[in-house]
Coordinates of C-alpha atoms and ligand atoms in Angstrom, one line a residue:
Chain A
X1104 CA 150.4 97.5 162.3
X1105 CA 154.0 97.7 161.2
X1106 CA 155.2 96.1 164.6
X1107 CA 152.8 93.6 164.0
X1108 CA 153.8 92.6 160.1
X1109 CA 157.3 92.9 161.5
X1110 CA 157.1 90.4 163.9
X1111 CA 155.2 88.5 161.6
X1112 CA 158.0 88.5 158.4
X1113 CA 160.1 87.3 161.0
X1114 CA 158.2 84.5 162.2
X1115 CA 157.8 84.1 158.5
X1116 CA 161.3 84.0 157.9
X1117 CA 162.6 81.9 160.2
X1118 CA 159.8 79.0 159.2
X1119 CA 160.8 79.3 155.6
X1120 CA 164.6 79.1 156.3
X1121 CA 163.8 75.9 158.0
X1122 CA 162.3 74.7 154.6
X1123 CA 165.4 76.5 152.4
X1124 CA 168.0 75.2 154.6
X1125 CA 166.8 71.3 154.4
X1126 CA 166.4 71.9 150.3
X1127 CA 170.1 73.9 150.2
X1128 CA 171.5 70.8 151.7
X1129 CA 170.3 68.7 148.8
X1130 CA 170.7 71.4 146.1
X1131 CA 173.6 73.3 146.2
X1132 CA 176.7 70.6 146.9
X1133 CA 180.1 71.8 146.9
X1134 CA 181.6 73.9 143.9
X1135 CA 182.5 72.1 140.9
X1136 CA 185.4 71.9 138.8
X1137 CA 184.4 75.3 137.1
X1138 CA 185.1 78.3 139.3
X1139 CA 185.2 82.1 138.7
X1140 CA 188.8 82.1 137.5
X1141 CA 188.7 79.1 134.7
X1142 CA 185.7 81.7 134.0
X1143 CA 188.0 84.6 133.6
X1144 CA 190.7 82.8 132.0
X1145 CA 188.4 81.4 129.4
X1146 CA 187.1 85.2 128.4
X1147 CA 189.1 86.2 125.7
X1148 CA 187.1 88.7 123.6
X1149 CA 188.0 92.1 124.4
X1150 CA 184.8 93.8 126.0
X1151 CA 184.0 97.0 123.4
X1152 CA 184.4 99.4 126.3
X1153 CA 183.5 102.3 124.3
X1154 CA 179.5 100.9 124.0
X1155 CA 179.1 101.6 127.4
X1156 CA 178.2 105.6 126.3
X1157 CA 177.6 106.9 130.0
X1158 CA 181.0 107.1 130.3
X1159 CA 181.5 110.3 128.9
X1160 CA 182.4 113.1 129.4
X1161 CA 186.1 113.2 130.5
X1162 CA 185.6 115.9 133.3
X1163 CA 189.6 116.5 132.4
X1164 CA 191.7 117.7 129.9
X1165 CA 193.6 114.3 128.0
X1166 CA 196.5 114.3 125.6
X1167 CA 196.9 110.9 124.0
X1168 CA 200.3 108.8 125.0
X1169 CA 203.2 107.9 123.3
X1170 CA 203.0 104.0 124.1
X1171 CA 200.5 101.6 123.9
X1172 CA 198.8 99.0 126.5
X1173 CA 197.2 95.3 126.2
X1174 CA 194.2 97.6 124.7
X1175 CA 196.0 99.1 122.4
X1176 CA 196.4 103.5 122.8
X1177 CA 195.1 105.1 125.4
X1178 CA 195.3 108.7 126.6
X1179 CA 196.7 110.5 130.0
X1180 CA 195.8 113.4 132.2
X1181 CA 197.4 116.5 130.3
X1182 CA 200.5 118.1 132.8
X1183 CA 200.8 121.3 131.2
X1184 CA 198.2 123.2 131.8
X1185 CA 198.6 122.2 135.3
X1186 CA 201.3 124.1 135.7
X1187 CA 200.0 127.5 136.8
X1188 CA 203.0 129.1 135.2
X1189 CA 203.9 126.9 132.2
X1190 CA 205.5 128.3 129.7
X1191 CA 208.9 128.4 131.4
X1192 CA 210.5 130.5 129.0
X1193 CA 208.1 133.4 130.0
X1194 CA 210.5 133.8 132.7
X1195 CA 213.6 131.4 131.6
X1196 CA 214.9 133.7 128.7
X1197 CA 217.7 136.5 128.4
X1198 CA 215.9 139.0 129.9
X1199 CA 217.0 140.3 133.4
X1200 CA 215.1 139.7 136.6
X1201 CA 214.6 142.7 138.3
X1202 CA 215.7 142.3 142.4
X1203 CA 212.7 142.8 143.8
X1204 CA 211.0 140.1 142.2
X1205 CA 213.6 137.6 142.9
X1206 CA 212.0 136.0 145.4
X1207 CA 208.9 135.5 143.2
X1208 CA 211.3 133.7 140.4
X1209 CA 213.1 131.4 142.4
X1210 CA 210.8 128.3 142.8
X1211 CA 211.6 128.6 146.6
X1212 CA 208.3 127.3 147.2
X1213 CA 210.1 123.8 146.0
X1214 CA 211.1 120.9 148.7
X1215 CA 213.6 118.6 146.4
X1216 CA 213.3 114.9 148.2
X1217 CA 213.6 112.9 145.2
X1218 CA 216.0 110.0 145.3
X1219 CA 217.5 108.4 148.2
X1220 CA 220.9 109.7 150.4
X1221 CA 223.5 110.9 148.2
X1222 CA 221.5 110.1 144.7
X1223 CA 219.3 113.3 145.8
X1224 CA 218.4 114.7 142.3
X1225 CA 219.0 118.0 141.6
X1226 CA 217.1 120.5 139.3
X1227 CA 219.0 119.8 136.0
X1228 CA 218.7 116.0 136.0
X1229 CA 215.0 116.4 134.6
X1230 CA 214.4 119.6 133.5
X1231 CA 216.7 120.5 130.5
X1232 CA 219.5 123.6 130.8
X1233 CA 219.1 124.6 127.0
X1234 CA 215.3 124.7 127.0
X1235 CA 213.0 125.2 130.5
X1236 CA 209.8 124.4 128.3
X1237 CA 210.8 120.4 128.3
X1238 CA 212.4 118.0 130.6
X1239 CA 215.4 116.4 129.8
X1240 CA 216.6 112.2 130.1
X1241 CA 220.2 111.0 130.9
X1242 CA 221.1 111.0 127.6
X1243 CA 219.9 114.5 126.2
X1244 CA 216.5 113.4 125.2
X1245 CA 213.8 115.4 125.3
X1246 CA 210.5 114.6 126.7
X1247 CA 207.3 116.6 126.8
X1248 CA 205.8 118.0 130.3
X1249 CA 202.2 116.1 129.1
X1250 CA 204.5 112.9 128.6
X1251 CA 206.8 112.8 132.3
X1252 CA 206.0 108.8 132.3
X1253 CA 208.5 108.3 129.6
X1254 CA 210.9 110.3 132.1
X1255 CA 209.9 108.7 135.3
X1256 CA 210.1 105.4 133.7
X1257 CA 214.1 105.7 132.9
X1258 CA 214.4 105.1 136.7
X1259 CA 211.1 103.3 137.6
X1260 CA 211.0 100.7 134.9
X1261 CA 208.8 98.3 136.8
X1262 CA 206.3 100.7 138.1
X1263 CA 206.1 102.0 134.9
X1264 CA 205.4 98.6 133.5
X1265 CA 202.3 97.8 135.5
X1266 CA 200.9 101.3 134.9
X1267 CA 200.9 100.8 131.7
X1268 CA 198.8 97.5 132.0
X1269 CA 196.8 99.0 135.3
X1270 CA 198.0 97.4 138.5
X1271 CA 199.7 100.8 139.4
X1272 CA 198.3 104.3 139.0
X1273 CA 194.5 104.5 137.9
X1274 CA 191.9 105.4 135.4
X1275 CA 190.1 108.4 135.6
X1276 CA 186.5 108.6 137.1
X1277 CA 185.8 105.7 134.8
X1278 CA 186.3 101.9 134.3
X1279 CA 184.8 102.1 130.9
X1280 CA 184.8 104.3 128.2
X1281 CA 188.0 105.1 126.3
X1282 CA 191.1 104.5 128.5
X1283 CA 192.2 107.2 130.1
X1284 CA 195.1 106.9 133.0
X1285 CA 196.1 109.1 135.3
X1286 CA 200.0 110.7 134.5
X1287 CA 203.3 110.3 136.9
X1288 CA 202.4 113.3 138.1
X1289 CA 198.4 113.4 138.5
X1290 CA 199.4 111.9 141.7
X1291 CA 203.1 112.3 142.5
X1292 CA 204.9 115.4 143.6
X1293 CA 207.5 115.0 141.0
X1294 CA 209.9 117.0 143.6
X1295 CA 209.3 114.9 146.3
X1296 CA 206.9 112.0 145.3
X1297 CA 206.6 109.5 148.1
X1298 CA 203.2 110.1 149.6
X1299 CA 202.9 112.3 152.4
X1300 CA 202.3 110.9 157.0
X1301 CA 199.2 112.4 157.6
X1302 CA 195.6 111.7 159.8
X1303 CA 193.4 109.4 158.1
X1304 CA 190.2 111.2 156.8
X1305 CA 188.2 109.5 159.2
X1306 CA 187.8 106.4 161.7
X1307 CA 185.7 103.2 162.4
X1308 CA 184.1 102.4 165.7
X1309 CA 184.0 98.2 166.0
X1310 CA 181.5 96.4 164.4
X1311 CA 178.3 95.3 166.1
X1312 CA 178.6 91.8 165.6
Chain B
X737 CA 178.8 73.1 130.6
X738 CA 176.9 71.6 133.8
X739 CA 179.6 71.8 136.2
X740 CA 179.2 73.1 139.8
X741 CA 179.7 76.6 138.9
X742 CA 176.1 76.3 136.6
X743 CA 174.6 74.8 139.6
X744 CA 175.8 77.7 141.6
X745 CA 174.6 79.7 139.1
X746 CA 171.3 78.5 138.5
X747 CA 171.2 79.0 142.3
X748 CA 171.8 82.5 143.1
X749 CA 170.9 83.9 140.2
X750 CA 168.2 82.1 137.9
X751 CA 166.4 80.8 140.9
X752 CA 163.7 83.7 140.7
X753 CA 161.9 83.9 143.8
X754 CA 157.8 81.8 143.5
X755 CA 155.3 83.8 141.9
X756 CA 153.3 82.4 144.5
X757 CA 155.4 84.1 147.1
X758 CA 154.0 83.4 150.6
X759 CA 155.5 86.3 152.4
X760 CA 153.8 88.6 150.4
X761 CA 150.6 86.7 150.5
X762 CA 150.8 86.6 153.9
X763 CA 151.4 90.1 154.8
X764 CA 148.6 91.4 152.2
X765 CA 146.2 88.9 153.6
X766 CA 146.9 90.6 157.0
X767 CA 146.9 93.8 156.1
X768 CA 143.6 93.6 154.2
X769 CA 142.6 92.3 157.5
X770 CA 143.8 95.3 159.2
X771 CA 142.8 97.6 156.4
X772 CA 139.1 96.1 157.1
X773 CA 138.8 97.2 160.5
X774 CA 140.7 100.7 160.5
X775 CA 138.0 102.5 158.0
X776 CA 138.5 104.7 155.3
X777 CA 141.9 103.9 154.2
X778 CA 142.2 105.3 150.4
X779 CA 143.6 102.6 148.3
X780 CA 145.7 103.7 145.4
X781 CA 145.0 107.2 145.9
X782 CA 147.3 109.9 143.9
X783 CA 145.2 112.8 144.5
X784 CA 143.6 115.0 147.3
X785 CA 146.0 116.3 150.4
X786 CA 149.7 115.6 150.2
X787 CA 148.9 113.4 153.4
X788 CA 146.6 111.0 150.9
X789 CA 149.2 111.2 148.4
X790 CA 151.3 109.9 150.6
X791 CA 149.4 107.1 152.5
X792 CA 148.3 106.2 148.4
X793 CA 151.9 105.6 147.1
X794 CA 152.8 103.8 150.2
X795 CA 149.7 101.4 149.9
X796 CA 151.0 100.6 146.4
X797 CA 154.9 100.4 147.9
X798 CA 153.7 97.9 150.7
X799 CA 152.2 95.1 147.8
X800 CA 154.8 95.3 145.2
X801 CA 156.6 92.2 144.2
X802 CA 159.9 91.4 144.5
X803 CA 162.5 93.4 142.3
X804 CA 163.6 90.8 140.2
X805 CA 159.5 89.4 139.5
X806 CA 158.7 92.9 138.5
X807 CA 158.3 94.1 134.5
X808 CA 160.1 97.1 133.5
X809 CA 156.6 98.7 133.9
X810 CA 156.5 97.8 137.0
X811 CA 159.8 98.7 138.1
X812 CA 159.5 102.3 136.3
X813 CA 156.2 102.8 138.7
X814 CA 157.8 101.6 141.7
X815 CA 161.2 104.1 141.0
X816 CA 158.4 106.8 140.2
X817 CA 156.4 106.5 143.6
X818 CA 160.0 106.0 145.5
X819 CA 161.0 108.9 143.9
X820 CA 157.7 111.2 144.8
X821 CA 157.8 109.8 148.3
X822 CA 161.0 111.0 148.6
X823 CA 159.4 114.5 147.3
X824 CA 157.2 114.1 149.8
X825 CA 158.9 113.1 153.0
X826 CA 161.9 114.7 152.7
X827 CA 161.7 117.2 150.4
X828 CA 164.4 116.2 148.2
X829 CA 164.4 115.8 144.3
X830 CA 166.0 112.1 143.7
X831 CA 167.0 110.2 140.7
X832 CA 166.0 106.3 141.3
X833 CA 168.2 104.1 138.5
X834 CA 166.4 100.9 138.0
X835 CA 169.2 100.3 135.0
X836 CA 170.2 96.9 134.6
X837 CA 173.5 95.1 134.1
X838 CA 175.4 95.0 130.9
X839 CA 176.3 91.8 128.5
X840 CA 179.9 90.3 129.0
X841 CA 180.6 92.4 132.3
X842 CA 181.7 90.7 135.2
X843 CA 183.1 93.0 138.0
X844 CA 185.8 92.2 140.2
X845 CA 188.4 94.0 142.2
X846 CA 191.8 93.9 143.6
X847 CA 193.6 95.8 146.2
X848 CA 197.2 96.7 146.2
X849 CA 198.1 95.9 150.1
X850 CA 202.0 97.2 149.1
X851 CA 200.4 101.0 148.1
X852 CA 197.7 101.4 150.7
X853 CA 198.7 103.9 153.2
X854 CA 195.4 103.9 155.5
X855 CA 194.3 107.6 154.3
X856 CA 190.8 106.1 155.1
X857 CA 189.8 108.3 152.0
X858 CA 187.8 105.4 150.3
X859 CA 186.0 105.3 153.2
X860 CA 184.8 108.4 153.4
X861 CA 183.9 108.5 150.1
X862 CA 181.9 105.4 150.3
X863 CA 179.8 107.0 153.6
X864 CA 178.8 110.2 151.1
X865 CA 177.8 108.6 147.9
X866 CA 176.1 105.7 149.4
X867 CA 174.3 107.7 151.9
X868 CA 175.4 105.6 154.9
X869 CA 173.6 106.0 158.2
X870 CA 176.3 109.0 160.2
X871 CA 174.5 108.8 163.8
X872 CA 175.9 104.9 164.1
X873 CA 178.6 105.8 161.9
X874 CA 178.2 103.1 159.6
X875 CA 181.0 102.0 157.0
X876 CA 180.7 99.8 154.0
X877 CA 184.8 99.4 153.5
X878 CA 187.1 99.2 156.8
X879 CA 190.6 99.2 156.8
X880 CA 192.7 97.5 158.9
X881 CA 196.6 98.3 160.1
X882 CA 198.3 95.1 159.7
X883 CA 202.0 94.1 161.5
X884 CA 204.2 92.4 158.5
X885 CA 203.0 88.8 157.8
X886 CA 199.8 88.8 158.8
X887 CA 197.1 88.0 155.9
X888 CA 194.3 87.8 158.3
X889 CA 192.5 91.4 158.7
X890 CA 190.8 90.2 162.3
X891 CA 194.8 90.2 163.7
X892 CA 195.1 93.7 162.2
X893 CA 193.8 97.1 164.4
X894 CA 190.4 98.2 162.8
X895 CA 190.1 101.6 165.1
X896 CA 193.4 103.0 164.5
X897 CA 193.6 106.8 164.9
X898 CA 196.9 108.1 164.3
X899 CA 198.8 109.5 161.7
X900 CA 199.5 107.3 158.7
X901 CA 201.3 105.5 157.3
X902 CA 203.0 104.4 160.5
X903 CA 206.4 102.6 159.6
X904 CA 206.5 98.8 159.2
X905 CA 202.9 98.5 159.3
X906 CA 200.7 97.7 156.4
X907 CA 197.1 98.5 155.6
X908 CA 194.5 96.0 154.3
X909 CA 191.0 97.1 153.2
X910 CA 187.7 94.8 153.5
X911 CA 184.3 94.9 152.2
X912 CA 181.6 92.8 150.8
X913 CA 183.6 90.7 148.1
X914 CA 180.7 89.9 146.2
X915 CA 181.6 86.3 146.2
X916 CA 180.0 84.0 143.2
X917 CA 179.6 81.7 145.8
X918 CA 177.6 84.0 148.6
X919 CA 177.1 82.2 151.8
X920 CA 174.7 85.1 152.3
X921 CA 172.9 84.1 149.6
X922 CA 172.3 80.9 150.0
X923 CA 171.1 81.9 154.0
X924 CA 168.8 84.2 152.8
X925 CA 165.1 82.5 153.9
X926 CA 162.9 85.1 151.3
X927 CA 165.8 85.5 148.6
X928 CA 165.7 89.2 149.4
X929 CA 169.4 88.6 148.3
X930 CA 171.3 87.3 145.1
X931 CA 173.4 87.9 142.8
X932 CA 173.1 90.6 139.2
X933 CA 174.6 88.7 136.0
X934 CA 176.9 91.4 136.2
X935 CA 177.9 89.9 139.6
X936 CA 177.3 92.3 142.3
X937 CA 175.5 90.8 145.1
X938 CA 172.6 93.0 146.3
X939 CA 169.9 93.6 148.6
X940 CA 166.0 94.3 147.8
X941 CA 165.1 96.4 150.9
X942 CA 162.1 95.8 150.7
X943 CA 162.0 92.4 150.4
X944 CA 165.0 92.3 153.5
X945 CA 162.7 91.1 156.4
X946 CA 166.3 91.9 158.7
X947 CA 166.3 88.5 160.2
X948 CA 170.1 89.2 159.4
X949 CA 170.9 85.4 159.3
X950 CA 173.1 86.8 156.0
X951 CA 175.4 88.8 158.5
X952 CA 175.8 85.5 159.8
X953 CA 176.6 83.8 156.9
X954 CA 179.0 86.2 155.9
X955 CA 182.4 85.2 156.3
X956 CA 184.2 88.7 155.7
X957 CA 182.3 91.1 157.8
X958 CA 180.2 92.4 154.3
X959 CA 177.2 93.2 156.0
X960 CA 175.6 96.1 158.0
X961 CA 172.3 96.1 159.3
X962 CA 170.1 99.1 160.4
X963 CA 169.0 99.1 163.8
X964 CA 167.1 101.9 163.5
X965 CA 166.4 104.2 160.5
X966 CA 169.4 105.7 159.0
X967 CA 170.1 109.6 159.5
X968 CA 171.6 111.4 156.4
X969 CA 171.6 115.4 156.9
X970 CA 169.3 116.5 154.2
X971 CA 171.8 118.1 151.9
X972 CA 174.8 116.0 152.2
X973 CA 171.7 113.0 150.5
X974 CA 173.6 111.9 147.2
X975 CA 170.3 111.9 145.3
X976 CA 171.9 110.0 142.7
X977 CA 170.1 106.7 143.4
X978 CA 169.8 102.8 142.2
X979 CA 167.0 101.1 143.4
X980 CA 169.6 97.8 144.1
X981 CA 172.2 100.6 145.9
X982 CA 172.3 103.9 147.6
X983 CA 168.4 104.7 147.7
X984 CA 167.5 105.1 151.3
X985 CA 167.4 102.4 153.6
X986 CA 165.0 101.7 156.7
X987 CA 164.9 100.4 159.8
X988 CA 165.2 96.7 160.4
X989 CA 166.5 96.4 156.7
X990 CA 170.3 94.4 155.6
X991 CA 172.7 96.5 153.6
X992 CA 175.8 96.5 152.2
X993 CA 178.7 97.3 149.8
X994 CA 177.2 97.1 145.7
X995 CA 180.3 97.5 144.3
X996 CA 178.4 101.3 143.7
X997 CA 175.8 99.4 141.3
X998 CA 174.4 103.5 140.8
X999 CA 178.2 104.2 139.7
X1000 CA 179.5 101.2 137.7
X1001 CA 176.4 100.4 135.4
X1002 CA 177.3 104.0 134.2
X1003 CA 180.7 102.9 133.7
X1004 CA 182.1 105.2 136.6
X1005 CA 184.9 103.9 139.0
X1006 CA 182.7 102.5 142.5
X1007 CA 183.5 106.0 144.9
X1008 CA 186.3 103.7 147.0
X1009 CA 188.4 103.8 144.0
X1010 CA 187.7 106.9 142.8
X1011 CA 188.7 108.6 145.7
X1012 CA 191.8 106.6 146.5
X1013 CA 194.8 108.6 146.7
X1014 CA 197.3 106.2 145.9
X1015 CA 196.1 104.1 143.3
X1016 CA 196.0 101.0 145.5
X1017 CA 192.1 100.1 144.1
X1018 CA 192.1 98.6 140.9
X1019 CA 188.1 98.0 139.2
X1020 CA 186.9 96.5 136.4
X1021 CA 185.5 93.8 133.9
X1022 CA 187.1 90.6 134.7
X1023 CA 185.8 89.1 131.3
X1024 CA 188.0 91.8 129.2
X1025 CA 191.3 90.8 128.8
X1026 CA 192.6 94.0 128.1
X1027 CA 191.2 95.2 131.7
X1028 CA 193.2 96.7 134.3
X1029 CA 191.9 94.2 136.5
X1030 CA 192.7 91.2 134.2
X1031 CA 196.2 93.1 134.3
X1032 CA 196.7 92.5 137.7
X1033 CA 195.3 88.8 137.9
X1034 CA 197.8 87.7 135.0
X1035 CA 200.7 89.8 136.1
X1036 CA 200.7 90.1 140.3
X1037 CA 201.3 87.9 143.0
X1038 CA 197.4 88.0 144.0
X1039 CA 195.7 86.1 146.6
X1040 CA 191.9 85.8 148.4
X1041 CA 190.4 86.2 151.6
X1042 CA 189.7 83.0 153.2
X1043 CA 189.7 81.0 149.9
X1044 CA 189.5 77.3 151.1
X1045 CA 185.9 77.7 152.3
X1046 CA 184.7 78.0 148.1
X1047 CA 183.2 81.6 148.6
X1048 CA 184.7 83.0 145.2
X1049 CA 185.3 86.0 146.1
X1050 CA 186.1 88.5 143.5
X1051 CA 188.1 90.4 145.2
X1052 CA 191.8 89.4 145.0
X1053 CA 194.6 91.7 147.3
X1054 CA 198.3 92.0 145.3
X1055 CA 201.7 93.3 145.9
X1056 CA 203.9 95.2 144.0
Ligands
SF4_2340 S1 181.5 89.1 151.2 FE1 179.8 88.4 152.5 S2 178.1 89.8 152.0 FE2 179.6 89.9 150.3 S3 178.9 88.4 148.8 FE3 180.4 87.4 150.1 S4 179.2 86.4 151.8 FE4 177.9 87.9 150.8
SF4_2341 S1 168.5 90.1 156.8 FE1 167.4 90.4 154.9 S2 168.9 89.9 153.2 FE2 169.7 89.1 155.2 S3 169.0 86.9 155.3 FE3 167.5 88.2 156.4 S4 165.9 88.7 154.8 FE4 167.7 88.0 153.7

């Protein structure tokens, strides 16, 4: 009986597409003057985000940053407590290292590829001598591990200008809700941040038509 | 305001399908027919044997109206037999949305074609949540490796297996666009397509008599049509389900990319972006100003797929 219908809808089909395509010609014309982007450009109200109340909850832990976008404030991934051994000065303080656990210490897990040819960084450019628990800017500054965009952004200005307004970076798990962006390094290795050659998580056979 | 765009509008998605639909007509005339000579069939039946169960909510399923004809009652019943059927067959406990689209939202997308580096992630992402037939290997987004200067993804290599990102190649993702002016649409001989206020173009699969002269239409590769009945394994099923979006397909049916409709009416990024690894997916409401997406539009060098043939599409590609 299926078959049957099947064949039937299809017959069906094809008569009434006869009948649509002879009323598109007359009915649909070209597009006018008004297309989707004079639409765009003519919305102006900021869309209250925050009604849309599925949106919740942040599956992540969020501190709320120090600048502002087109919106207004927003919030970022907190860094911190990704760091599994944050505080620094746990370790970083006047008391000696015995030599056995040296190895442990020594962050010789860490690949340093930041910068290009001779402007390689090294380890004191960003994190400060005085005081391991913050990272430092050229001119002494100091800038919170939860807040590295302020950091980043000494050098890379321009990417730091369009993720503040959104065209680099992205929101996390949600397009509505309060704004919350993902930090410098939610996705970069701040050590060595260009993005990794690797096989692609799958692959496409050709399409059947 | 009764520009072209209205028209267009009024077209794909005012025009409701007629009440005095002849496909469905049809096909309950001849199935009454049928149901006349096979005996005992139990009409409407919810009790008795699983079995009767069964061949009772399916009854119902086969003379349903069209999605956008139905009342809220109506589409709460449908979701609610879907959802029991899928009890039923499969033995699997799914959630079917029927939640519709939200005032002053208009979707869009853009793709950063400077950051992508083919991790095919988005992909992958989109085959699990949207619960994409694996034994054809069907894929909603492709991504294509492009040499410098092209812009057109059908010069690019779609089936590239290698280790990425290779060096002076770049990597261009496509799906359905969700154009405001769908050439699918407009093909479409029982309007089984059209387009949400919130503008997501989608599919009522049971309206989809697969005569797939939308696939044809299609300018941009967006459609995928089952040949046979999609194979999921039981527990990778996302049973997060819109009745518009990932809810199981069937043989002979269209489908497509809806811009995850079960996702974004909830506010959550569509799985493609979500899952993107290098922030080269940028979603959102094209009518907020202060949206990432309305970001990109005011601030990058954007551009369309194909956009001297009118389509719309809402989905622009950028560079840094
Ligand atoms: S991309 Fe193709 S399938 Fe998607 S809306 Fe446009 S014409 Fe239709
Ligand atoms: S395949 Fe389905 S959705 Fe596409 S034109 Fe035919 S009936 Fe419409």
């Amino acid at each position: 009986m299926s078959k049957f219908s099947y064949a039937a809808g299809l017959l069906l089909g094809a008569l009434a597409a006869v009948i649509l395509i002879s009323q598109a010609a007359t009915a649909s014309g070209s597009p006018g003057s008004e297309s989707v982007k004079d639409r765009i450009e003519q919305a102006i109200e900021p869309f209250d985000s925050l009604k849309v109340t599925t949106a919740y909850p942040l599956p992540v832990k969020t501190v709320e940053a120090k600048e502002q976008y087109q919106g207004g404030s927003f919030k970022v991934l907190a860094r911190k407590d990704q760091i599994t051994r944050f505080r620094c000065s746990v370790c970083h303080n006047d008391k000696m290292v015995k030599v056995r656990n040296g190895a442990l210490f020594t962050h010789s897990d860490i690949q340093l590829n930041h910068g290009l040819g001779r402007n390689q960084l090294t380890c004191n450019e960003c994190h400060a001598i005085e005081n391991r628990d913050v990272l430092v800017d050229k001119q002494g500054g100091q800038i919170d591990f939860d807040h590295s965009y302020q950091l980043c952004g000494k050098c890379h200005f321009r990417q730091k200008r369009d993720w503040l307004g959104g065209a680099h970076g992205k929101r996390e798990t949600y397009w509505a809700g309060e704004r919350v962006i993902r930090n410098c390094t939610s996705c970069h290795n701040p050590h060595s941040p260009a993005f990794p050659t690797k096989m692609p998580a799958t692959y496409s056979l050709p399409l059947d038509e | 305001m009764d520009s072209g765009n209205n028209q267009i509008e009024k077209m794909q998605t005012e025009n409701m399908p007629e009440k005095k639909s002849s496909r469905r007509d049809f096909l309950k005339n001849m199935s009454i027919a049928a149901a006349a000579g096979s005996a005992g069939l139990v009409v409407g039946g919810c009790s008795g044997t699983p079995a009767t169960e069964k061949m009772g909510l399916k009854w119902e399923e086969y003379f349903k109206k069209h999605y956008r004809l139905m009342t809220q009652e109506e589409k709460d019943a449908t979701v609610t037999r879907l959802e029991r059927l899928a009890k039923l067959e499969r033995g699997i406990n799914v959630q079917i949305s029927d939640q519709g689209p939200h005032e002053q939202v208009l979707f869009g997308y853009a793709f950063n074609i400077s950051r992508c580096k083919g991790y095919m992630d988005c992909v992958e992402a989109c085959v699990r949540e949207n619960n994409l037939d694996r034994r054809t290997k069907t894929q909603y987004v492709r991504i294509f490796e492009m040499d410098p200067g092209q812009l057109d993804p059908s010069a690019g290599d779609g089936q590239y297996h290698h280790e990425v990102p290779v060096k002076n190649k770049f990597y261009m993702g496509v799906q359905c666009f969700h154009c405001e002016n769908a050439p699918c649409i407009k093909a479409c001989p029982t309007k089984a397509t059209w387009r949400e206020p919130d503008g997501i173009v989608v599919i009522d699969y049971d309206w989809c008599i697969g005569c797939r002269y939308c696939l044809a239409a299609c300018p941009y590769w967006g459609r995928r049509f089952n040949w046979g009945d999609p194979e999921v394994p039981k527990d990778e099923i996302n049973l997060n389900q819109h009745y518009l979006g990932n809810r199981m397909r069937m043989k002979g049916v269209m489908e497509k990319c809806t811009f995850c409709i079960q996702r974004t009416r909830k506010g959550k990024l569509p799985a493609c972006a979500d899952a993107c690894p290098t922030g080269s997916r940028v979603f959102g409401n094209l009518l907020d100003p202060n949206s990432e997406i309305r970001f990109v539009l005011k601030n990058k060098k954007v551009f369309r797929f194909k956009e001297d043939l009118g389509t719309e599409p809402k989905f622009w590609y950028f560079m840094d």
